[in-house]
Amino acid sequence: MPRLSAATLNRLPAWVERPATRPAPRVVHLGIGAFHRAHQAPVFEELGWGIVGASFRAPAVRDAMAPQDWLYSLVVGDQVQVIGAVRDVIVVPENPQALVATLAAPETAIVTLTITEKGYLPGAPAAGFLAQGLALRRARGLAPFTAISCDNLAGNGSRLRDAVLAASDPAARDWIAAHGAFPQTMVDRIVPATDAADIEALAARIGLVDLAMVKAEPFTQWVIEDRFAGERPDFAAAGVTLTADVGPWEEAKLRLLNGAHSAIAYLGGLAGVEHVHQFVAAPAGRRFVEALWDETAPTLSPPPELDLAGYRAALLDRFANAALAHRTRQIAMDGSQKLPQRLLAPIAERLARGEAIEALALAVAGWIAWQAGRTDAGERFIVDDPLAERTRGFAGSPAARVDAALALRQVFPPALAANPAFRDALVRQLTKLSEQGAAAAVESFSAQE
């Protein structure tokens, strides 16, 4: 069967949406994985702004897209849209100067990033390349680009700005601080990993093989702080929310959607539940998610436009979408980087008010138990986390494992780690997981609630 490409677009069935144009690049995207291709790229497609992507590790995305003239399919339920906004992909280890040159090009106005939480750690490459590109723009008398982090991090724009300034030479640092723009953002769309069965199913429907396809849920949301360094597309025309304060949107999403996702990933994963929809299909799983949100919701300051009850109901519907087949192990990756903003922040706020944290503590205890690399049924797996070398050393009694976890300053803030009520709750819930297993712990917990 032929591949999707510019030459085979005319073979697509009439019901498949295809690109109206192939826009010239105005955007550079760092970390061109599935999430970017399902979330930001369709926005730039609608706005007519082309994208040059960059991969910092493997050439897999470039190798899948290049034979297809950078075209790929976005599958949302029964709908298929071929996206044409991507115009090139740079594999940075092969040609780092190509990325610097593209960042410094006069046409580049926006740089977006999906580099995951660990991409903001000291020594990670993205900030250094942004610093080089901005320094070149300054030397050439060009305005800076706007750098938009699209990672699920609280204060993602501030973290990106700090990383870029730390990587900048003194001559450029003041200019970047004064003229650069690193707006805060909130992004939301569930984008499960694509597998061979997805590729085969799409080929059967459209008559072409697409090795770069992505699939996503119907829901998509992008909120950007209205702070730009120069030219920008009309984001609002493509449904993007521009606001003076992203914080309340970001907080609600991180603590409700992402917090529940992490809880489901560890507790469901330990119980052998493969997909998110299977966890919430069980009444006990659904009740536990609601109990988790009952603890988390009072810690939020939602924007006036956000109806929390409606948002929670919509999240449960999204979690229940079996067509996504969202794998718990995919969500479980890099947990040490995700826990602080998703689960630990609401825990700290509730403890400060003397409120219960049992559901939140069970979720964190699930993360501690996950570090053993073994499900409750004894199946072994590899823990994919930057701190895995340290966390696999958690051993002994539940109390000993909790104490080893609380010693990780990269994860647990000192004040929270020293809080006896927090430690006691973790020991209580980890003991329950050790003695009963995750499925029984979730069921007994939700029954008590």
Short mmCIF file of C-alpha atoms in Angstrom, two decimals:
data_model
loop_
_atom_site.label_atom_id
_atom_site.label_comp_id
_atom_site.label_asym_id
_atom_site.label_seq_id
_atom_site.Cartn_x
_atom_site.Cartn_y
_atom_site.Cartn_z
CA MET A 1 0.00 0.00 0.00
CA PRO A 2 1.40 3.47 -0.87
CA ARG A 3 2.49 5.98 1.79
CA LEU A 4 0.75 9.25 2.52
CA SER A 5 2.62 12.05 0.72
CA ALA A 6 2.05 15.17 -1.34
CA ALA A 7 1.86 12.96 -4.43
CA THR A 8 -0.82 10.69 -2.96
CA LEU A 9 -3.08 13.29 -1.31
CA ASN A 10 -5.46 13.04 -4.26
CA ARG A 11 -6.02 9.35 -3.46
CA LEU A 12 -7.58 10.13 -0.09
CA PRO A 13 -11.32 9.56 0.32
CA ALA A 14 -13.35 12.75 -0.04
CA TRP A 15 -14.35 12.71 3.64
CA VAL A 16 -10.73 13.15 4.80
CA GLU A 17 -9.87 16.79 5.52
CA ARG A 18 -6.66 17.81 3.79
CA PRO A 19 -4.39 20.88 3.88
CA ALA A 20 -5.60 23.92 1.97
CA THR A 21 -2.01 25.22 1.72
CA ARG A 22 1.50 24.37 2.90
CA PRO A 23 2.32 27.47 4.95
CA ALA A 24 5.81 28.96 5.18
CA PRO A 25 7.55 28.33 8.52
CA ARG A 26 7.03 30.99 11.18
CA VAL A 27 7.16 28.63 14.18
CA VAL A 28 9.92 26.43 15.60
CA HIS A 29 8.80 23.59 17.83
CA LEU A 30 11.23 21.84 20.17
CA GLY A 31 10.26 18.26 20.97
CA ILE A 32 8.05 17.33 18.02
CA GLY A 33 6.31 14.33 19.53
CA ALA A 34 2.72 13.18 19.35
CA PHE A 35 1.35 15.81 21.73
CA HIS A 36 2.57 18.74 19.65
CA ARG A 37 1.28 17.18 16.45
CA ALA A 38 -2.16 16.65 18.03
CA HIS A 39 -2.45 19.88 20.01
CA GLN A 40 -0.49 22.93 18.82
CA ALA A 41 0.15 21.95 15.19
CA PRO A 42 -3.58 21.85 14.27
CA VAL A 43 -3.88 25.40 15.62
CA PHE A 44 -1.02 26.62 13.43
CA GLU A 45 -2.53 24.67 10.53
CA GLU A 46 -5.77 26.62 10.92
CA LEU A 47 -3.89 29.92 11.22
CA GLY A 48 -1.61 29.30 8.23
CA TRP A 49 1.69 29.37 10.13
CA GLY A 50 4.21 26.69 9.16
CA ILE A 51 6.37 24.78 11.64
CA VAL A 52 9.97 23.55 11.72
CA GLY A 53 10.21 20.82 14.32
CA ALA A 54 13.26 19.71 16.27
CA SER A 55 14.02 16.35 17.90
CA PHE A 56 16.70 16.30 20.60
CA ARG A 57 17.22 12.56 20.73
CA ALA A 58 16.16 10.03 18.12
CA PRO A 59 15.45 10.60 14.41
CA ALA A 60 12.26 8.52 14.51
CA VAL A 61 9.81 11.39 13.90
CA ARG A 62 11.93 12.83 11.09
CA ASP A 63 12.32 9.42 9.50
CA ALA A 64 8.56 8.78 9.66
CA MET A 65 7.58 12.20 8.31
CA ALA A 66 10.21 12.96 5.65
CA PRO A 67 9.03 10.29 3.15
CA GLN A 68 5.52 11.72 3.62
CA ASP A 69 6.60 15.29 2.74
CA TRP A 70 6.02 16.11 6.43
CA LEU A 71 2.29 15.31 6.15
CA TYR A 72 0.53 13.28 8.83
CA SER A 73 -2.99 12.34 9.91
CA LEU A 74 -4.74 13.50 13.07
CA VAL A 75 -7.39 10.93 14.01
CA VAL A 76 -10.18 12.10 16.33
CA GLY A 77 -12.86 9.43 16.67
CA ASP A 78 -14.11 8.76 13.15
CA GLN A 79 -12.65 11.98 11.73
CA VAL A 80 -9.31 12.19 9.94
CA GLN A 81 -7.50 15.44 9.14
CA VAL A 82 -4.22 15.55 7.25
CA ILE A 83 -2.02 18.27 8.75
CA GLY A 84 0.36 20.14 6.46
CA ALA A 85 1.77 22.80 8.79
CA VAL A 86 5.01 20.92 9.53
CA ARG A 87 7.58 21.76 6.85
CA ASP A 88 10.77 20.20 8.22
CA VAL A 89 12.18 18.33 11.22
CA ILE A 90 15.73 18.90 12.47
CA VAL A 91 17.43 16.06 14.35
CA VAL A 92 19.54 18.18 16.68
CA PRO A 93 22.41 15.73 17.41
CA GLU A 94 22.98 15.40 13.66
CA ASN A 95 22.90 19.13 12.89
CA PRO A 96 22.79 21.42 15.93
CA GLN A 97 23.71 24.50 13.91
CA ALA A 98 20.62 24.06 11.75
CA LEU A 99 18.48 24.57 14.84
CA VAL A 100 20.41 27.68 15.90
CA ALA A 101 20.11 29.12 12.39
CA THR A 102 16.37 28.46 12.29
CA LEU A 103 15.82 30.04 15.70
CA ALA A 104 17.74 33.11 14.52
CA ALA A 105 15.95 33.36 11.16
CA PRO A 106 14.01 36.62 10.66
CA GLU A 107 10.86 34.64 9.80
CA THR A 108 10.78 32.86 13.18
CA ALA A 109 8.33 34.64 15.47
CA ILE A 110 7.11 31.87 17.80
CA VAL A 111 8.97 28.99 19.46
CA THR A 112 6.86 26.35 21.20
CA LEU A 113 8.19 23.55 23.36
CA THR A 114 7.03 20.13 24.56
CA ILE A 115 10.19 18.79 26.19
CA THR A 116 8.61 17.17 29.30
CA GLU A 117 9.38 18.09 32.89
CA LYS A 118 12.98 16.87 32.71
CA GLY A 119 13.68 19.19 29.78
CA TYR A 120 13.81 22.09 32.25
CA LEU A 121 16.40 20.54 34.54
CA PRO A 122 19.91 22.06 34.65
CA GLY A 123 21.99 20.92 31.70
CA ALA A 124 19.02 19.97 29.50
CA PRO A 125 19.69 21.22 25.96
CA ALA A 126 16.61 23.23 24.96
CA ALA A 127 17.37 26.33 27.05
CA GLY A 128 20.89 26.52 25.67
CA PHE A 129 19.67 26.49 22.08
CA LEU A 130 17.08 29.17 22.82
CA ALA A 131 19.80 31.28 24.44
CA GLN A 132 22.04 30.89 21.38
CA GLY A 133 19.22 31.74 19.00
CA LEU A 134 18.21 34.83 20.98
CA ALA A 135 21.84 36.02 21.24
CA LEU A 136 22.17 35.77 17.45
CA ARG A 137 18.94 37.71 16.97
CA ARG A 138 20.23 40.44 19.25
CA ALA A 139 23.53 40.62 17.36
CA ARG A 140 21.65 40.91 14.06
CA GLY A 141 19.27 43.59 15.28
CA LEU A 142 16.21 41.32 15.19
CA ALA A 143 13.38 41.26 17.70
CA PRO A 144 13.31 38.24 20.00
CA PHE A 145 10.88 35.42 19.33
CA THR A 146 8.19 34.53 21.87
CA ALA A 147 9.00 31.23 23.59
CA ILE A 148 5.89 29.31 24.66
CA SER A 149 6.30 26.29 26.92
CA CYS A 150 3.51 23.77 26.31
CA ASP A 151 4.50 21.35 29.06
CA ASN A 152 2.32 20.41 32.03
CA LEU A 153 4.27 22.42 34.58
CA ALA A 154 3.08 25.03 37.04
CA GLY A 155 4.64 28.34 36.03
CA ASN A 156 6.01 26.80 32.83
CA GLY A 157 6.79 30.17 31.26
CA SER A 158 8.72 31.36 34.30
CA ARG A 159 10.66 28.10 34.46
CA LEU A 160 11.56 28.40 30.79
CA ARG A 161 12.62 32.03 31.21
CA ASP A 162 14.81 31.16 34.20
CA ALA A 163 16.44 28.28 32.30
CA VAL A 164 17.15 30.43 29.24
CA LEU A 165 18.60 33.29 31.31
CA ALA A 166 20.80 30.82 33.19
CA ALA A 167 22.10 29.48 29.87
CA SER A 168 22.71 32.93 28.33
CA ASP A 169 26.01 34.78 28.17
CA PRO A 170 26.16 38.03 30.15
CA ALA A 171 26.05 40.23 27.04
CA ALA A 172 22.69 38.83 25.93
CA ARG A 173 21.13 38.11 29.34
CA ASP A 174 19.94 41.64 30.09
CA TRP A 175 18.51 42.04 26.57
CA ILE A 176 16.60 38.76 26.85
CA ALA A 177 15.30 39.70 30.30
CA ALA A 178 14.13 43.09 29.05
CA HIS A 179 12.74 42.18 25.64
CA GLY A 180 12.05 38.43 25.58
CA ALA A 181 8.62 36.93 26.24
CA PHE A 182 7.97 33.61 27.94
CA PRO A 183 4.20 33.53 28.54
CA GLN A 184 2.61 31.05 30.92
CA THR A 185 0.37 28.51 29.23
CA MET A 186 -2.06 25.72 29.96
CA VAL A 187 -2.50 22.92 27.44
CA ASP A 188 -5.05 20.13 27.57
CA ARG A 189 -5.71 17.25 25.22
CA ILE A 190 -5.40 13.54 25.86
CA VAL A 191 -3.07 12.07 23.23
CA PRO A 192 -2.45 8.34 23.70
CA ALA A 193 0.53 6.60 22.17
CA THR A 194 0.00 5.29 18.64
CA ASP A 195 0.68 1.61 17.97
CA ALA A 196 0.90 -0.64 14.92
CA ALA A 197 -2.79 -1.54 15.18
CA ASP A 198 -3.72 2.15 14.89
CA ILE A 199 -1.59 2.53 11.76
CA GLU A 200 -3.14 -0.56 10.20
CA ALA A 201 -6.67 0.56 11.05
CA LEU A 202 -6.10 3.99 9.50
CA ALA A 203 -4.58 2.49 6.36
CA ALA A 204 -7.65 0.30 5.94
CA ARG A 205 -9.86 3.40 6.11
CA ILE A 206 -7.92 5.85 3.92
CA GLY A 207 -6.03 3.52 1.59
CA LEU A 208 -2.62 4.98 2.49
CA VAL A 209 -0.01 4.08 5.09
CA ASP A 210 0.79 6.89 7.53
CA LEU A 211 3.66 6.07 9.88
CA ALA A 212 3.45 9.52 11.54
CA MET A 213 -0.24 9.49 12.45
CA VAL A 214 -1.44 10.65 15.86
CA LYS A 215 -4.76 10.13 17.61
CA ALA A 216 -6.47 12.34 20.17
CA GLU A 217 -9.70 12.90 22.03
CA PRO A 218 -12.17 15.49 20.67
CA PHE A 219 -11.54 17.91 23.55
CA THR A 220 -8.68 20.39 23.16
CA GLN A 221 -7.81 23.52 25.10
CA TRP A 222 -4.93 25.99 24.96
CA VAL A 223 -4.73 29.00 27.29
CA ILE A 224 -1.87 31.48 26.74
CA GLU A 225 -0.87 34.50 28.79
CA ASP A 226 -1.33 37.53 26.53
CA ARG A 227 2.32 38.56 26.53
CA PHE A 228 4.31 38.38 23.29
CA ALA A 229 7.63 39.78 22.12
CA GLY A 230 6.59 40.54 18.56
CA GLU A 231 4.42 39.25 15.76
CA ARG A 232 1.93 36.50 16.54
CA PRO A 233 -0.90 34.77 14.71
CA ASP A 234 -4.53 35.45 15.61
CA PHE A 235 -4.63 32.69 18.21
CA ALA A 236 -8.17 33.55 19.32
CA ALA A 237 -9.45 32.86 15.79
CA ALA A 238 -8.40 29.22 16.27
CA GLY A 239 -10.10 28.88 19.65
CA VAL A 240 -7.10 29.64 21.86
CA THR A 241 -7.88 31.56 25.06
CA LEU A 242 -5.66 34.61 25.66
CA THR A 243 -5.74 35.83 29.25
CA ALA A 244 -3.90 38.06 31.69
CA ASP A 245 -3.57 35.22 34.23
CA VAL A 246 -3.15 31.58 33.26
CA GLY A 247 -2.56 30.47 36.85
CA PRO A 248 -6.14 29.54 37.83
CA TRP A 249 -6.67 27.58 34.58
CA GLU A 250 -3.34 25.81 34.98
CA GLU A 251 -3.93 24.96 38.63
CA ALA A 252 -7.34 23.42 37.96
CA LYS A 253 -6.02 21.32 35.11
CA LEU A 254 -2.87 20.14 36.90
CA ARG A 255 -4.63 19.24 40.15
CA LEU A 256 -7.86 17.77 38.78
CA LEU A 257 -7.05 16.18 35.41
CA ASN A 258 -3.34 15.47 35.84
CA GLY A 259 -3.61 14.67 39.55
CA ALA A 260 -6.30 12.08 38.86
CA HIS A 261 -4.31 10.73 35.92
CA SER A 262 -1.29 10.14 38.16
CA ALA A 263 -3.43 8.46 40.82
CA ILE A 264 -5.02 6.21 38.19
CA ALA A 265 -1.63 5.43 36.63
CA TYR A 266 -0.04 4.15 39.84
CA LEU A 267 -3.01 2.57 41.60
CA GLY A 268 -4.47 1.18 38.39
CA GLY A 269 -1.06 0.08 37.15
CA LEU A 270 -0.32 -1.79 40.39
CA ALA A 271 -3.70 -3.51 40.09
CA GLY A 272 -2.95 -4.57 36.51
CA VAL A 273 -5.39 -2.10 34.93
CA GLU A 274 -3.99 -1.28 31.51
CA HIS A 275 -6.12 1.71 30.50
CA VAL A 276 -7.65 4.76 32.17
CA HIS A 277 -11.16 4.00 30.93
CA GLN A 278 -11.04 0.58 32.60
CA PHE A 279 -10.22 2.17 35.96
CA VAL A 280 -13.15 4.59 35.91
CA ALA A 281 -15.50 1.95 34.47
CA ALA A 282 -15.29 0.20 37.85
CA PRO A 283 -17.62 1.87 40.39
CA ALA A 284 -14.89 1.79 43.05
CA GLY A 285 -12.41 3.49 40.72
CA ARG A 286 -14.91 6.17 39.79
CA ARG A 287 -15.78 6.80 43.45
CA PHE A 288 -12.10 7.08 44.32
CA VAL A 289 -11.51 9.70 41.61
CA GLU A 290 -14.47 11.68 42.94
CA ALA A 291 -13.08 11.41 46.49
CA LEU A 292 -9.69 12.62 45.26
CA TRP A 293 -11.35 15.62 43.64
CA ASP A 294 -13.40 16.30 46.77
CA GLU A 295 -10.09 16.80 48.58
CA THR A 296 -8.45 18.75 45.76
CA ALA A 297 -11.24 21.10 44.65
CA PRO A 298 -11.23 23.28 47.81
CA THR A 299 -7.56 24.12 47.14
CA LEU A 300 -8.41 25.74 43.79
CA SER A 301 -9.18 29.34 42.84
CA PRO A 302 -10.92 28.66 39.51
CA PRO A 303 -11.41 31.41 36.93
CA PRO A 304 -14.98 32.76 36.80
CA GLU A 305 -15.57 31.10 33.42
CA LEU A 306 -14.83 27.62 34.83
CA ASP A 307 -17.73 25.68 36.38
CA LEU A 308 -15.93 23.15 38.58
CA ALA A 309 -18.85 20.73 38.82
CA GLY A 310 -19.24 20.73 35.05
CA TYR A 311 -15.48 20.45 34.58
CA ARG A 312 -15.31 17.41 36.86
CA ALA A 313 -18.20 15.72 35.03
CA ALA A 314 -16.55 16.42 31.67
CA LEU A 315 -13.25 14.98 32.93
CA LEU A 316 -14.93 11.73 33.96
CA ASP A 317 -16.51 11.49 30.52
CA ARG A 318 -13.10 12.04 28.92
CA PHE A 319 -11.48 9.42 31.16
CA ALA A 320 -14.23 6.96 30.18
CA ASN A 321 -13.48 7.29 26.45
CA ALA A 322 -12.48 3.72 25.56
CA ALA A 323 -11.51 4.72 22.02
CA LEU A 324 -8.45 6.51 23.41
CA ALA A 325 -7.01 3.38 25.06
CA HIS A 326 -4.86 5.68 27.24
CA ARG A 327 -2.29 3.43 28.90
CA THR A 328 -1.61 3.79 32.62
CA ARG A 329 2.09 3.05 32.10
CA GLN A 330 2.38 5.91 29.62
CA ILE A 331 1.02 8.31 32.24
CA ALA A 332 3.22 6.81 34.99
CA MET A 333 6.45 7.97 33.34
CA ASP A 334 8.54 10.69 35.06
CA GLY A 335 6.40 10.65 38.18
CA SER A 336 9.07 12.26 40.37
CA GLN A 337 8.82 15.37 38.19
CA LYS A 338 5.01 15.42 38.22
CA LEU A 339 4.04 14.72 41.84
CA PRO A 340 4.87 18.17 43.31
CA GLN A 341 2.39 20.21 41.28
CA ARG A 342 -0.24 17.49 40.78
CA LEU A 343 -0.57 15.98 44.26
CA LEU A 344 1.85 17.47 46.79
CA ALA A 345 0.73 21.08 46.38
CA PRO A 346 -2.92 20.38 47.30
CA ILE A 347 -1.75 18.11 50.12
CA ALA A 348 0.33 20.93 51.62
CA GLU A 349 -2.60 23.33 51.43
CA ARG A 350 -5.02 20.90 53.06
CA LEU A 351 -2.59 20.05 55.86
CA ALA A 352 -2.09 23.76 56.55
CA ARG A 353 -5.85 23.99 57.13
CA GLY A 354 -6.01 20.82 59.20
CA GLU A 355 -8.01 18.94 56.55
CA ALA A 356 -7.94 15.24 55.63
CA ILE A 357 -5.67 13.98 52.84
CA GLU A 358 -6.46 10.25 52.72
CA ALA A 359 -7.30 10.04 49.00
CA LEU A 360 -4.35 12.20 48.02
CA ALA A 361 -2.08 10.20 50.33
CA LEU A 362 -3.22 6.93 48.73
CA ALA A 363 -2.22 8.35 45.33
CA VAL A 364 1.25 9.31 46.59
CA ALA A 365 1.61 5.95 48.32
CA GLY A 366 0.79 4.39 44.96
CA TRP A 367 3.76 6.22 43.45
CA ILE A 368 6.04 4.94 46.23
CA ALA A 369 4.80 1.37 45.69
CA TRP A 370 5.27 1.75 41.91
CA GLN A 371 9.01 2.29 42.39
CA ALA A 372 9.45 -1.42 43.17
CA GLY A 373 8.84 -2.16 39.48
CA ARG A 374 6.35 -4.92 40.23
CA THR A 375 2.56 -5.10 39.99
CA ASP A 376 0.47 -6.66 42.74
CA ALA A 377 0.30 -9.82 40.61
CA GLY A 378 4.10 -9.98 40.45
CA GLU A 379 4.59 -8.75 36.89
CA ARG A 380 7.92 -6.93 36.52
CA PHE A 381 8.27 -3.63 34.65
CA ILE A 382 10.89 -0.91 34.19
CA VAL A 383 10.29 2.31 36.13
CA ASP A 384 10.77 5.15 33.63
CA ASP A 385 11.83 8.12 35.75
CA PRO A 386 14.88 10.42 36.04
CA LEU A 387 15.23 9.37 39.70
CA ALA A 388 14.72 5.65 39.12
CA GLU A 389 18.26 4.82 40.25
CA ARG A 390 17.40 6.23 43.68
CA THR A 391 13.77 5.21 43.98
CA ARG A 392 14.41 1.55 43.24
CA GLY A 393 16.29 1.51 46.55
CA PHE A 394 13.06 1.99 48.52
CA ALA A 395 12.93 -1.17 50.66
CA GLY A 396 11.80 -2.58 53.97
CA SER A 397 8.64 -1.84 55.89
CA PRO A 398 6.07 0.69 54.66
CA ALA A 399 7.44 3.19 57.19
CA ALA A 400 11.01 2.68 55.94
CA ARG A 401 9.93 3.11 52.32
CA VAL A 402 8.01 6.27 53.15
CA ASP A 403 11.03 7.71 54.97
CA ALA A 404 13.28 6.92 51.99
CA ALA A 405 10.83 8.65 49.66
CA LEU A 406 10.48 11.72 51.88
CA ALA A 407 14.27 12.12 51.82
CA LEU A 408 14.08 12.95 48.09
CA ARG A 409 14.36 16.74 48.17
CA GLN A 410 13.84 16.87 44.38
CA VAL A 411 10.29 15.61 45.02
CA PHE A 412 9.18 16.46 48.56
CA PRO A 413 9.63 20.01 49.92
CA PRO A 414 11.37 19.97 53.33
CA ALA A 415 8.41 21.40 55.25
CA LEU A 416 6.02 18.83 53.81
CA ALA A 417 8.47 15.96 54.28
CA ALA A 418 8.83 16.92 57.95
CA ASN A 419 5.07 17.08 58.55
CA PRO A 420 4.14 14.14 60.81
CA ALA A 421 0.52 14.12 59.63
CA PHE A 422 1.70 13.67 56.05
CA ARG A 423 4.11 10.89 56.99
CA ASP A 424 1.47 9.11 59.05
CA ALA A 425 -1.05 9.26 56.18
CA LEU A 426 1.51 7.88 53.73
CA VAL A 427 2.50 5.03 56.05
CA ARG A 428 -1.17 4.21 56.62
CA GLN A 429 -1.96 4.08 52.90
CA LEU A 430 1.25 2.30 51.86
CA THR A 431 0.58 -0.33 54.53
CA LYS A 432 -2.88 -0.82 53.05
CA LEU A 433 -1.38 -1.21 49.56
CA SER A 434 1.23 -3.68 50.83
CA GLU A 435 -1.26 -5.82 52.75
CA GLN A 436 -4.33 -5.65 50.51
CA GLY A 437 -3.13 -4.64 47.05
CA ALA A 438 -4.16 -1.57 45.07
CA ALA A 439 -7.54 -2.85 43.87
CA ALA A 440 -8.70 -3.64 47.40
CA ALA A 441 -7.23 -0.40 48.76
CA VAL A 442 -9.16 1.65 46.22
CA GLU A 443 -12.34 -0.33 46.80
CA SER A 444 -12.19 -0.19 50.60
CA PHE A 445 -11.26 3.49 50.54
CA SER A 446 -14.08 4.49 48.22
CA ALA A 447 -16.54 2.39 50.20
CA GLN A 448 -15.54 4.22 53.38
CA GLU A 449 -16.00 7.56 51.66
#
